[in-house]
mmCIF file with all atom_site columns, C-alpha atoms in Angstrom:
data_model
loop_
_atom_site.group_PDB
_atom_site.id
_atom_site.type_symbol
_atom_site.label_atom_id
_atom_site.label_alt_id
_atom_site.label_comp_id
_atom_site.label_asym_id
_atom_site.label_entity_id
_atom_site.label_seq_id
_atom_site.pdbx_PDB_ins_code
_atom_site.Cartn_x
_atom_site.Cartn_y
_atom_site.Cartn_z
_atom_site.occupancy
_atom_site.B_iso_or_equiv
_atom_site.pdbx_formal_charge
_atom_site.auth_seq_id
_atom_site.auth_comp_id
_atom_site.auth_asym_id
_atom_site.auth_atom_id
_atom_site.pdbx_PDB_model_num
ATOM 1   C CA . MET A 1 1   ? 38.022 -68.667 -47.228 1.00 40.00 ? 69  MET A CA 1
ATOM 2   C CA . SER A 1 2   ? 38.038 -67.041 -50.626 1.00 39.00 ? 70  SER A CA 1
ATOM 3   C CA . VAL A 1 3   ? 39.559 -63.591 -50.647 1.00 34.00 ? 71  VAL A CA 1
ATOM 4   C CA . THR A 1 4   ? 37.658 -62.556 -53.772 1.00 38.00 ? 72  THR A CA 1
ATOM 5   C CA . THR A 1 5   ? 34.091 -63.418 -52.806 1.00 46.00 ? 73  THR A CA 1
ATOM 6   C CA . ILE A 1 6   ? 31.977 -63.110 -49.707 1.00 55.00 ? 74  ILE A CA 1
ATOM 7   C CA . THR A 1 7   ? 31.351 -66.559 -48.286 1.00 57.00 ? 75  THR A CA 1
ATOM 8   C CA . GLU A 1 8   ? 27.714 -67.396 -47.622 1.00 59.00 ? 76  GLU A CA 1
ATOM 9   C CA . TYR A 1 9   ? 27.112 -69.687 -44.681 1.00 54.00 ? 77  TYR A CA 1
ATOM 10  C CA . GLY A 1 10  ? 23.821 -71.037 -43.451 1.00 54.00 ? 78  GLY A CA 1
ATOM 11  C CA . PRO A 1 11  ? 20.946 -72.523 -45.497 1.00 53.00 ? 79  PRO A CA 1
ATOM 12  C CA . GLU A 1 12  ? 21.392 -72.631 -49.245 1.00 54.00 ? 80  GLU A CA 1
ATOM 13  C CA . ALA A 1 13  ? 20.784 -69.203 -50.745 1.00 52.00 ? 81  ALA A CA 1
ATOM 14  C CA . PRO A 1 14  ? 17.919 -68.604 -53.217 1.00 52.00 ? 82  PRO A CA 1
ATOM 15  C CA . VAL A 1 15  ? 18.967 -69.258 -56.795 1.00 71.00 ? 83  VAL A CA 1
ATOM 16  C CA . SER A 1 16  ? 16.669 -67.110 -58.924 1.00 90.00 ? 84  SER A CA 1
ATOM 17  C CA . LEU A 1 17  ? 18.477 -64.869 -61.378 1.00 93.00 ? 85  LEU A CA 1
ATOM 18  C CA . ALA A 1 18  ? 17.074 -61.776 -59.681 1.00 94.00 ? 86  ALA A CA 1
ATOM 19  C CA . ASP A 1 19  ? 18.368 -63.001 -56.319 1.00 94.00 ? 87  ASP A CA 1
ATOM 20  C CA . GLN A 1 20  ? 21.775 -63.797 -57.784 1.00 93.00 ? 88  GLN A CA 1
ATOM 21  C CA . ALA A 1 21  ? 21.960 -60.347 -59.365 1.00 95.00 ? 89  ALA A CA 1
ATOM 22  C CA . TYR A 1 22  ? 20.851 -58.697 -56.132 1.00 95.00 ? 90  TYR A CA 1
ATOM 23  C CA . GLN A 1 23  ? 23.407 -60.498 -53.987 1.00 94.00 ? 91  GLN A CA 1
ATOM 24  C CA . GLN A 1 24  ? 26.294 -59.819 -56.348 1.00 95.00 ? 92  GLN A CA 1
ATOM 25  C CA . LEU A 1 25  ? 25.443 -56.154 -56.837 1.00 96.00 ? 93  LEU A CA 1
ATOM 26  C CA . ARG A 1 26  ? 24.728 -55.647 -53.127 1.00 97.00 ? 94  ARG A CA 1
ATOM 27  C CA . ASP A 1 27  ? 28.181 -56.943 -52.227 1.00 96.00 ? 95  ASP A CA 1
ATOM 28  C CA . ARG A 1 28  ? 29.941 -54.928 -54.913 1.00 96.00 ? 96  ARG A CA 1
ATOM 29  C CA . LEU A 1 29  ? 28.173 -51.768 -53.769 1.00 97.00 ? 97  LEU A CA 1
ATOM 30  C CA . THR A 1 30  ? 28.871 -52.527 -50.103 1.00 97.00 ? 98  THR A CA 1
ATOM 31  C CA . MET A 1 31  ? 32.580 -53.108 -50.739 1.00 95.00 ? 99  MET A CA 1
ATOM 32  C CA . LEU A 1 32  ? 32.716 -49.965 -52.946 1.00 96.00 ? 100 LEU A CA 1
ATOM 33  C CA . GLU A 1 33  ? 33.779 -52.070 -55.923 1.00 95.00 ? 101 GLU A CA 1
ATOM 34  C CA . ILE A 1 34  ? 31.085 -50.035 -57.668 1.00 96.00 ? 102 ILE A CA 1
ATOM 35  C CA . ARG A 1 35  ? 32.219 -46.581 -56.684 1.00 96.00 ? 103 ARG A CA 1
ATOM 36  C CA . PRO A 1 36  ? 29.846 -44.160 -54.918 1.00 96.00 ? 104 PRO A CA 1
ATOM 37  C CA . GLY A 1 37  ? 28.164 -41.897 -57.447 1.00 96.00 ? 105 GLY A CA 1
ATOM 38  C CA . ALA A 1 38  ? 28.887 -44.219 -60.375 1.00 97.00 ? 106 ALA A CA 1
ATOM 39  C CA . MET A 1 39  ? 26.156 -44.515 -62.978 1.00 96.00 ? 107 MET A CA 1
ATOM 40  C CA . ILE A 1 40  ? 24.719 -48.010 -63.232 1.00 96.00 ? 108 ILE A CA 1
ATOM 41  C CA . HIS A 1 41  ? 23.777 -49.298 -66.696 1.00 94.00 ? 109 HIS A CA 1
ATOM 42  C CA . ASP A 1 42  ? 21.488 -52.302 -66.556 1.00 93.00 ? 110 ASP A CA 1
ATOM 43  C CA . GLY A 1 43  ? 22.521 -53.316 -70.072 1.00 93.00 ? 111 GLY A CA 1
ATOM 44  C CA . HIS A 1 44  ? 26.211 -53.303 -69.200 1.00 94.00 ? 112 HIS A CA 1
ATOM 45  C CA . LEU A 1 45  ? 25.573 -55.285 -66.017 1.00 94.00 ? 113 LEU A CA 1
ATOM 46  C CA . ALA A 1 46  ? 23.425 -57.806 -67.874 1.00 94.00 ? 114 ALA A CA 1
ATOM 47  C CA . ALA A 1 47  ? 26.211 -58.420 -70.380 1.00 94.00 ? 115 ALA A CA 1
ATOM 48  C CA . GLU A 1 48  ? 28.885 -58.551 -67.674 1.00 93.00 ? 116 GLU A CA 1
ATOM 49  C CA . MET A 1 49  ? 26.930 -60.969 -65.472 1.00 92.00 ? 117 MET A CA 1
ATOM 50  C CA . GLY A 1 50  ? 25.538 -63.064 -68.313 1.00 93.00 ? 118 GLY A CA 1
ATOM 51  C CA . ILE A 1 51  ? 21.884 -62.610 -67.410 1.00 92.00 ? 119 ILE A CA 1
ATOM 52  C CA . GLY A 1 52  ? 18.974 -60.624 -68.811 1.00 93.00 ? 120 GLY A CA 1
ATOM 53  C CA . ARG A 1 53  ? 18.045 -57.045 -68.033 1.00 93.00 ? 121 ARG A CA 1
ATOM 54  C CA . THR A 1 54  ? 14.847 -57.991 -66.197 1.00 95.00 ? 122 THR A CA 1
ATOM 55  C CA . PRO A 1 55  ? 16.625 -59.692 -63.237 1.00 95.00 ? 123 PRO A CA 1
ATOM 56  C CA . ILE A 1 56  ? 19.050 -56.750 -63.092 1.00 96.00 ? 124 ILE A CA 1
ATOM 57  C CA . ARG A 1 57  ? 16.186 -54.264 -62.930 1.00 95.00 ? 125 ARG A CA 1
ATOM 58  C CA . GLU A 1 58  ? 14.454 -56.301 -60.222 1.00 96.00 ? 126 GLU A CA 1
ATOM 59  C CA . ALA A 1 59  ? 17.700 -56.347 -58.237 1.00 96.00 ? 127 ALA A CA 1
ATOM 60  C CA . LEU A 1 60  ? 18.155 -52.595 -58.605 1.00 96.00 ? 128 LEU A CA 1
ATOM 61  C CA . LYS A 1 61  ? 14.666 -51.980 -57.209 1.00 95.00 ? 129 LYS A CA 1
ATOM 62  C CA . ARG A 1 62  ? 15.587 -53.967 -54.090 1.00 95.00 ? 130 ARG A CA 1
ATOM 63  C CA . LEU A 1 63  ? 18.886 -52.126 -53.810 1.00 97.00 ? 131 LEU A CA 1
ATOM 64  C CA . GLN A 1 64  ? 17.025 -48.812 -53.709 1.00 96.00 ? 132 GLN A CA 1
ATOM 65  C CA . THR A 1 65  ? 15.257 -50.043 -50.569 1.00 94.00 ? 133 THR A CA 1
ATOM 66  C CA . ASP A 1 66  ? 18.690 -50.855 -49.125 1.00 95.00 ? 134 ASP A CA 1
ATOM 67  C CA . HIS A 1 67  ? 19.823 -47.264 -49.846 1.00 94.00 ? 135 HIS A CA 1
ATOM 68  C CA . LEU A 1 68  ? 22.646 -48.594 -52.026 1.00 97.00 ? 136 LEU A CA 1
ATOM 69  C CA . VAL A 1 69  ? 21.389 -47.156 -55.318 1.00 97.00 ? 137 VAL A CA 1
ATOM 70  C CA . VAL A 1 70  ? 19.183 -44.228 -56.234 1.00 97.00 ? 138 VAL A CA 1
ATOM 71  C CA . SER A 1 71  ? 17.218 -43.607 -59.435 1.00 95.00 ? 139 SER A CA 1
ATOM 72  C CA . TYR A 1 72  ? 16.378 -40.225 -60.952 1.00 93.00 ? 140 TYR A CA 1
ATOM 73  C CA . PRO A 1 73  ? 13.804 -39.718 -63.716 1.00 91.00 ? 141 PRO A CA 1
ATOM 74  C CA . ARG A 1 74  ? 15.448 -39.114 -67.093 1.00 89.00 ? 142 ARG A CA 1
ATOM 75  C CA . ARG A 1 75  ? 18.906 -39.330 -65.511 1.00 93.00 ? 143 ARG A CA 1
ATOM 76  C CA . GLY A 1 76  ? 19.337 -42.962 -64.613 1.00 94.00 ? 144 GLY A CA 1
ATOM 77  C CA . THR A 1 77  ? 20.423 -45.089 -61.651 1.00 96.00 ? 145 THR A CA 1
ATOM 78  C CA . PHE A 1 78  ? 23.508 -44.360 -59.556 1.00 98.00 ? 146 PHE A CA 1
ATOM 79  C CA . ALA A 1 79  ? 25.380 -45.909 -56.654 1.00 97.00 ? 147 ALA A CA 1
ATOM 80  C CA . THR A 1 80  ? 24.591 -43.839 -53.582 1.00 97.00 ? 148 THR A CA 1
ATOM 81  C CA . GLN A 1 81  ? 27.241 -41.709 -51.963 1.00 96.00 ? 149 GLN A CA 1
ATOM 82  C CA . VAL A 1 82  ? 28.602 -42.963 -48.644 1.00 95.00 ? 150 VAL A CA 1
ATOM 83  C CA . ASP A 1 83  ? 26.809 -40.972 -45.972 1.00 91.00 ? 151 ASP A CA 1
ATOM 84  C CA . ILE A 1 84  ? 29.349 -40.505 -43.196 1.00 91.00 ? 152 ILE A CA 1
ATOM 85  C CA . THR A 1 85  ? 26.830 -38.417 -41.244 1.00 92.00 ? 153 THR A CA 1
ATOM 86  C CA . ALA A 1 86  ? 24.675 -41.557 -40.892 1.00 92.00 ? 154 ALA A CA 1
ATOM 87  C CA . LEU A 1 87  ? 27.268 -43.197 -38.623 1.00 93.00 ? 155 LEU A CA 1
ATOM 88  C CA . SER A 1 88  ? 25.549 -42.056 -35.422 1.00 94.00 ? 156 SER A CA 1
ATOM 89  C CA . ASP A 1 89  ? 22.102 -43.250 -36.496 1.00 95.00 ? 157 ASP A CA 1
ATOM 90  C CA . VAL A 1 90  ? 23.380 -46.569 -37.830 1.00 96.00 ? 158 VAL A CA 1
ATOM 91  C CA . SER A 1 91  ? 25.493 -47.169 -34.732 1.00 95.00 ? 159 SER A CA 1
ATOM 92  C CA . GLU A 1 92  ? 22.602 -46.341 -32.402 1.00 96.00 ? 160 GLU A CA 1
ATOM 93  C CA . LEU A 1 93  ? 20.458 -49.034 -34.023 1.00 97.00 ? 161 LEU A CA 1
ATOM 94  C CA . ARG A 1 94  ? 23.283 -51.567 -34.150 1.00 97.00 ? 162 ARG A CA 1
ATOM 95  C CA . ARG A 1 95  ? 24.137 -51.063 -30.466 1.00 97.00 ? 163 ARG A CA 1
ATOM 96  C CA . ASN A 1 96  ? 20.626 -52.240 -29.659 1.00 97.00 ? 164 ASN A CA 1
ATOM 97  C CA . LEU A 1 97  ? 20.069 -54.863 -32.345 1.00 98.00 ? 165 LEU A CA 1
ATOM 98  C CA . GLU A 1 98  ? 23.455 -56.603 -32.609 1.00 98.00 ? 166 GLU A CA 1
ATOM 99  C CA . PRO A 1 99  ? 23.381 -57.821 -28.977 1.00 98.00 ? 167 PRO A CA 1
ATOM 100 C CA . LEU A 1 100 ? 19.782 -58.951 -29.500 1.00 98.00 ? 168 LEU A CA 1
ATOM 101 C CA . ALA A 1 101 ? 20.815 -60.962 -32.559 1.00 98.00 ? 169 ALA A CA 1
ATOM 102 C CA . ALA A 1 102 ? 23.817 -62.522 -30.820 1.00 98.00 ? 170 ALA A CA 1
ATOM 103 C CA . ARG A 1 103 ? 21.743 -63.476 -27.789 1.00 98.00 ? 171 ARG A CA 1
ATOM 104 C CA . LYS A 1 104 ? 18.937 -64.938 -29.907 1.00 98.00 ? 172 LYS A CA 1
ATOM 105 C CA . ALA A 1 105 ? 21.385 -66.848 -32.125 1.00 98.00 ? 173 ALA A CA 1
ATOM 106 C CA . ALA A 1 106 ? 23.060 -68.346 -29.054 1.00 98.00 ? 174 ALA A CA 1
ATOM 107 C CA . LEU A 1 107 ? 19.707 -69.530 -27.731 1.00 98.00 ? 175 LEU A CA 1
ATOM 108 C CA . THR A 1 108 ? 18.014 -70.761 -30.894 1.00 96.00 ? 176 THR A CA 1
ATOM 109 C CA . ALA A 1 109 ? 20.554 -71.584 -33.618 1.00 97.00 ? 177 ALA A CA 1
ATOM 110 C CA . PRO A 1 110 ? 20.264 -75.207 -34.805 1.00 95.00 ? 178 PRO A CA 1
ATOM 111 C CA . GLN A 1 111 ? 23.266 -77.471 -34.388 1.00 95.00 ? 179 GLN A CA 1
ATOM 112 C CA . ALA A 1 112 ? 24.085 -77.370 -38.104 1.00 95.00 ? 180 ALA A CA 1
ATOM 113 C CA . VAL A 1 113 ? 24.475 -73.587 -37.921 1.00 95.00 ? 181 VAL A CA 1
ATOM 114 C CA . ARG A 1 114 ? 26.649 -73.842 -34.810 1.00 96.00 ? 182 ARG A CA 1
ATOM 115 C CA . GLU A 1 115 ? 28.902 -76.201 -36.754 1.00 96.00 ? 183 GLU A CA 1
ATOM 116 C CA . GLN A 1 116 ? 29.084 -73.619 -39.536 1.00 95.00 ? 184 GLN A CA 1
ATOM 117 C CA . MET A 1 117 ? 30.199 -71.075 -36.936 1.00 96.00 ? 185 MET A CA 1
ATOM 118 C CA . HIS A 1 118 ? 33.039 -73.379 -35.899 1.00 95.00 ? 186 HIS A CA 1
ATOM 119 C CA . ALA A 1 119 ? 33.982 -73.711 -39.582 1.00 93.00 ? 187 ALA A CA 1
ATOM 120 C CA . LEU A 1 120 ? 33.986 -69.931 -39.965 1.00 93.00 ? 188 LEU A CA 1
ATOM 121 C CA . VAL A 1 121 ? 36.242 -69.610 -36.900 1.00 93.00 ? 189 VAL A CA 1
ATOM 122 C CA . ARG A 1 122 ? 38.714 -71.933 -38.650 1.00 90.00 ? 190 ARG A CA 1
ATOM 123 C CA . ASP A 1 123 ? 38.460 -69.847 -41.825 1.00 87.00 ? 191 ASP A CA 1
ATOM 124 C CA . LEU A 1 124 ? 39.234 -66.697 -39.827 1.00 87.00 ? 192 LEU A CA 1
ATOM 125 C CA . GLY A 1 125 ? 42.301 -68.416 -38.393 1.00 82.00 ? 193 GLY A CA 1
ATOM 126 C CA . ASP A 1 126 ? 43.483 -69.324 -41.881 1.00 79.00 ? 194 ASP A CA 1
ATOM 127 C CA . LEU A 1 127 ? 42.876 -65.770 -43.042 1.00 77.00 ? 195 LEU A CA 1
ATOM 128 C CA . SER A 1 128 ? 44.940 -64.345 -40.191 1.00 65.00 ? 196 SER A CA 1
ATOM 129 C CA . GLY A 1 129 ? 47.802 -66.669 -41.011 1.00 56.00 ? 197 GLY A CA 1
ATOM 130 C CA . ASP A 1 130 ? 48.397 -65.471 -44.559 1.00 55.00 ? 198 ASP A CA 1
ATOM 131 C CA . SER A 1 131 ? 49.035 -62.159 -46.289 1.00 53.00 ? 199 SER A CA 1
ATOM 132 C CA . SER A 1 132 ? 45.382 -61.306 -46.767 1.00 60.00 ? 200 SER A CA 1
ATOM 133 C CA . THR A 1 133 ? 44.405 -57.788 -47.731 1.00 77.00 ? 201 THR A CA 1
ATOM 134 C CA . ASN A 1 134 ? 42.160 -55.483 -45.755 1.00 80.00 ? 202 ASN A CA 1
ATOM 135 C CA . GLN A 1 135 ? 39.474 -56.137 -48.371 1.00 82.00 ? 203 GLN A CA 1
ATOM 136 C CA . ALA A 1 136 ? 39.661 -59.862 -47.614 1.00 84.00 ? 204 ALA A CA 1
ATOM 137 C CA . PHE A 1 137 ? 39.215 -59.178 -43.922 1.00 85.00 ? 205 PHE A CA 1
ATOM 138 C CA . MET A 1 138 ? 36.216 -56.989 -44.695 1.00 87.00 ? 206 MET A CA 1
ATOM 139 C CA . ARG A 1 139 ? 34.627 -59.780 -46.712 1.00 89.00 ? 207 ARG A CA 1
ATOM 140 C CA . ALA A 1 140 ? 35.199 -62.087 -43.750 1.00 89.00 ? 208 ALA A CA 1
ATOM 141 C CA . ASP A 1 141 ? 33.544 -59.513 -41.492 1.00 90.00 ? 209 ASP A CA 1
ATOM 142 C CA . LEU A 1 142 ? 30.441 -59.512 -43.702 1.00 94.00 ? 210 LEU A CA 1
ATOM 143 C CA . SER A 1 143 ? 30.327 -63.322 -43.689 1.00 93.00 ? 211 SER A CA 1
ATOM 144 C CA . VAL A 1 144 ? 30.423 -63.401 -39.891 1.00 94.00 ? 212 VAL A CA 1
ATOM 145 C CA . HIS A 1 145 ? 27.651 -60.871 -39.438 1.00 96.00 ? 213 HIS A CA 1
ATOM 146 C CA . ARG A 1 146 ? 25.399 -62.462 -42.037 1.00 96.00 ? 214 ARG A CA 1
ATOM 147 C CA . LEU A 1 147 ? 25.742 -65.898 -40.467 1.00 97.00 ? 215 LEU A CA 1
ATOM 148 C CA . ILE A 1 148 ? 24.842 -64.532 -37.027 1.00 97.00 ? 216 ILE A CA 1
ATOM 149 C CA . TYR A 1 149 ? 21.827 -62.669 -38.392 1.00 98.00 ? 217 TYR A CA 1
ATOM 150 C CA . ARG A 1 150 ? 20.625 -65.759 -40.232 1.00 96.00 ? 218 ARG A CA 1
ATOM 151 C CA . ALA A 1 151 ? 21.116 -67.860 -37.106 1.00 97.00 ? 219 ALA A CA 1
ATOM 152 C CA . THR A 1 152 ? 18.492 -65.796 -35.257 1.00 97.00 ? 220 THR A CA 1
ATOM 153 C CA . GLY A 1 153 ? 15.728 -67.388 -37.305 1.00 96.00 ? 221 GLY A CA 1
ATOM 154 C CA . ASN A 1 154 ? 14.039 -63.966 -37.461 1.00 97.00 ? 222 ASN A CA 1
ATOM 155 C CA . SER A 1 155 ? 13.949 -62.793 -41.062 1.00 96.00 ? 223 SER A CA 1
ATOM 156 C CA . HIS A 1 156 ? 12.879 -59.249 -40.137 1.00 97.00 ? 224 HIS A CA 1
ATOM 157 C CA . LEU A 1 157 ? 15.796 -58.861 -37.735 1.00 98.00 ? 225 LEU A CA 1
ATOM 158 C CA . GLU A 1 158 ? 18.129 -60.410 -40.320 1.00 97.00 ? 226 GLU A CA 1
ATOM 159 C CA . ASP A 1 159 ? 17.028 -58.032 -43.089 1.00 96.00 ? 227 ASP A CA 1
ATOM 160 C CA . THR A 1 160 ? 17.276 -54.958 -40.872 1.00 97.00 ? 228 THR A CA 1
ATOM 161 C CA . LEU A 1 161 ? 20.714 -55.778 -39.516 1.00 97.00 ? 229 LEU A CA 1
ATOM 162 C CA . THR A 1 162 ? 22.066 -56.786 -42.924 1.00 96.00 ? 230 THR A CA 1
ATOM 163 C CA . ARG A 1 163 ? 21.104 -53.380 -44.314 1.00 96.00 ? 231 ARG A CA 1
ATOM 164 C CA . LEU A 1 164 ? 22.622 -51.564 -41.356 1.00 96.00 ? 232 LEU A CA 1
ATOM 165 C CA . ASP A 1 165 ? 25.818 -53.608 -41.522 1.00 96.00 ? 233 ASP A CA 1
ATOM 166 C CA . ASN A 1 166 ? 26.123 -52.935 -45.255 1.00 96.00 ? 234 ASN A CA 1
ATOM 167 C CA . LEU A 1 167 ? 25.885 -49.188 -44.637 1.00 95.00 ? 235 LEU A CA 1
ATOM 168 C CA . ALA A 1 168 ? 28.456 -49.391 -41.831 1.00 95.00 ? 236 ALA A CA 1
ATOM 169 C CA . THR A 1 169 ? 30.784 -51.450 -44.031 1.00 94.00 ? 237 THR A CA 1
ATOM 170 C CA . ARG A 1 170 ? 30.606 -48.830 -46.786 1.00 95.00 ? 238 ARG A CA 1
ATOM 171 C CA . ILE A 1 171 ? 31.795 -46.186 -44.321 1.00 94.00 ? 239 ILE A CA 1
ATOM 172 C CA . TRP A 1 172 ? 34.624 -48.468 -43.249 1.00 91.00 ? 240 TRP A CA 1
ATOM 173 C CA . CYS A 1 173 ? 35.659 -49.251 -46.831 1.00 92.00 ? 241 CYS A CA 1
ATOM 174 C CA . LEU A 1 174 ? 35.761 -45.534 -47.603 1.00 91.00 ? 242 LEU A CA 1
ATOM 175 C CA . VAL A 1 175 ? 38.598 -45.075 -45.080 1.00 88.00 ? 243 VAL A CA 1
ATOM 176 C CA . LEU A 1 176 ? 40.041 -48.589 -45.213 1.00 84.00 ? 244 LEU A CA 1
ATOM 177 C CA . ASP A 1 177 ? 43.557 -47.450 -46.097 1.00 83.00 ? 245 ASP A CA 1
ATOM 178 C CA . ARG A 1 178 ? 43.608 -45.347 -42.909 1.00 84.00 ? 246 ARG A CA 1
ATOM 179 C CA . VAL A 1 179 ? 42.522 -48.150 -40.548 1.00 75.00 ? 247 VAL A CA 1
ATOM 180 C CA . PRO A 1 180 ? 45.562 -49.990 -39.144 1.00 68.00 ? 248 PRO A CA 1
ATOM 181 C CA . THR A 1 181 ? 43.671 -52.644 -37.168 1.00 64.00 ? 249 THR A CA 1
ATOM 182 C CA . VAL A 1 182 ? 41.232 -54.271 -39.595 1.00 71.00 ? 250 VAL A CA 1
ATOM 183 C CA . ALA A 1 183 ? 42.500 -57.804 -38.898 1.00 71.00 ? 251 ALA A CA 1
ATOM 184 C CA . GLY A 1 184 ? 42.253 -57.319 -35.154 1.00 75.00 ? 252 GLY A CA 1
ATOM 185 C CA . HIS A 1 185 ? 38.720 -55.980 -35.441 1.00 73.00 ? 253 HIS A CA 1
ATOM 186 C CA . VAL A 1 186 ? 37.578 -58.913 -37.558 1.00 71.00 ? 254 VAL A CA 1
ATOM 187 C CA . ASN A 1 187 ? 39.288 -61.391 -35.251 1.00 74.00 ? 255 ASN A CA 1
ATOM 188 C CA . GLU A 1 188 ? 37.100 -60.132 -32.412 1.00 84.00 ? 256 GLU A CA 1
ATOM 189 C CA . HIS A 1 189 ? 34.512 -62.323 -34.101 1.00 90.00 ? 257 HIS A CA 1
ATOM 190 C CA . VAL A 1 190 ? 36.314 -65.500 -33.072 1.00 93.00 ? 258 VAL A CA 1
ATOM 191 C CA . ALA A 1 191 ? 35.265 -65.087 -29.439 1.00 94.00 ? 259 ALA A CA 1
ATOM 192 C CA . LEU A 1 192 ? 31.798 -63.970 -30.505 1.00 96.00 ? 260 LEU A CA 1
ATOM 193 C CA . LEU A 1 193 ? 31.201 -66.962 -32.790 1.00 97.00 ? 261 LEU A CA 1
ATOM 194 C CA . GLU A 1 194 ? 32.541 -69.382 -30.201 1.00 97.00 ? 262 GLU A CA 1
ATOM 195 C CA . SER A 1 195 ? 30.280 -67.853 -27.568 1.00 97.00 ? 263 SER A CA 1
ATOM 196 C CA . ILE A 1 196 ? 27.192 -68.169 -29.758 1.00 98.00 ? 264 ILE A CA 1
ATOM 197 C CA . ALA A 1 197 ? 28.064 -71.705 -30.834 1.00 97.00 ? 265 ALA A CA 1
ATOM 198 C CA . ALA A 1 198 ? 28.423 -72.703 -27.184 1.00 97.00 ? 266 ALA A CA 1
ATOM 199 C CA . GLY A 1 199 ? 25.062 -71.164 -26.283 1.00 98.00 ? 267 GLY A CA 1
ATOM 200 C CA . ARG A 1 200 ? 26.491 -68.540 -23.915 1.00 98.00 ? 268 ARG A CA 1
ATOM 201 C CA . ALA A 1 201 ? 23.810 -65.978 -24.699 1.00 98.00 ? 269 ALA A CA 1
ATOM 202 C CA . GLU A 1 202 ? 24.663 -63.119 -22.338 1.00 98.00 ? 270 GLU A CA 1
ATOM 203 C CA . GLU A 1 203 ? 28.375 -63.346 -23.070 1.00 98.00 ? 271 GLU A CA 1
ATOM 204 C CA . ALA A 1 204 ? 27.598 -63.274 -26.790 1.00 98.00 ? 272 ALA A CA 1
ATOM 205 C CA . ALA A 1 205 ? 25.414 -60.184 -26.360 1.00 98.00 ? 273 ALA A CA 1
ATOM 206 C CA . GLU A 1 206 ? 28.193 -58.379 -24.465 1.00 97.00 ? 274 GLU A CA 1
ATOM 207 C CA . LEU A 1 207 ? 30.789 -59.280 -27.099 1.00 97.00 ? 275 LEU A CA 1
ATOM 208 C CA . ALA A 1 208 ? 28.492 -58.086 -29.881 1.00 97.00 ? 276 ALA A CA 1
ATOM 209 C CA . LEU A 1 209 ? 28.011 -54.740 -28.142 1.00 97.00 ? 277 LEU A CA 1
ATOM 210 C CA . ASP A 1 210 ? 31.754 -54.397 -27.583 1.00 95.00 ? 278 ASP A CA 1
ATOM 211 C CA . HIS A 1 211 ? 32.355 -55.107 -31.259 1.00 92.00 ? 279 HIS A CA 1
ATOM 212 C CA . VAL A 1 212 ? 29.907 -52.467 -32.469 1.00 94.00 ? 280 VAL A CA 1
ATOM 213 C CA . THR A 1 213 ? 31.227 -49.929 -29.969 1.00 94.00 ? 281 THR A CA 1
ATOM 214 C CA . SER A 1 214 ? 34.791 -50.629 -31.078 1.00 89.00 ? 282 SER A CA 1
ATOM 215 C CA . PHE A 1 215 ? 33.837 -50.060 -34.703 1.00 88.00 ? 283 PHE A CA 1
ATOM 216 C CA . GLU A 1 216 ? 32.165 -46.730 -33.950 1.00 91.00 ? 284 GLU A CA 1
ATOM 217 C CA . ARG A 1 217 ? 35.107 -45.579 -31.834 1.00 90.00 ? 285 ARG A CA 1
ATOM 218 C CA . THR A 1 218 ? 37.565 -46.488 -34.601 1.00 86.00 ? 286 THR A CA 1
ATOM 219 C CA . MET A 1 219 ? 35.533 -44.652 -37.247 1.00 89.00 ? 287 MET A CA 1
ATOM 220 C CA . ARG A 1 220 ? 35.215 -41.517 -35.116 1.00 89.00 ? 288 ARG A CA 1
ATOM 221 C CA . SER A 1 221 ? 38.979 -41.454 -34.575 1.00 86.00 ? 289 SER A CA 1
ATOM 222 C CA . ILE A 1 222 ? 39.486 -41.331 -38.328 1.00 86.00 ? 290 ILE A CA 1
ATOM 223 C CA . LEU A 1 223 ? 36.617 -39.292 -39.745 1.00 78.00 ? 291 LEU A CA 1
#
């Protein structure tokens, strides 16, 4: 698994320029590679990414819906601050929706997606065996969650959980240097992915709930 990009599993992603811009900017904002509060210049991004301003502006509109950027009249567009106080609300939703997604994925995921889960398990093993950074583990964490959400076959559930997971990941990245167990947390996904791939729906739901609860407990011990 690449340690510099977030691996996309599942069906081939849309390829429009606006979609490409959205996905790249979403991930950079989620991983805090664009720092909270930073001003976002569409012209600079267009030049950096080698695409026109129109796709960038379309992407930024979508990112406002995701609560990753905010625009002010006559001031410009900025990366949102990380809202630590949102942890309780985000966690409450994830405690209910993550088990639902895991259970549904275990029951309905097509065989090709289950094979991708096995491939991701191997990638996680490779990642654990080298000197990967915490940022690389966080990218792996995002890849796992996005594959599970996509495997549900429910685009509304996928969109909702992706947004919630992005907000949770931003909180985690804010305190990443103070979290000693990032690799262990991400490796919890091995059992979860294997459970879903094998169709063990209730076990998968329990593991998903444990994972979310573990994340919230870890964050509360630090914040």
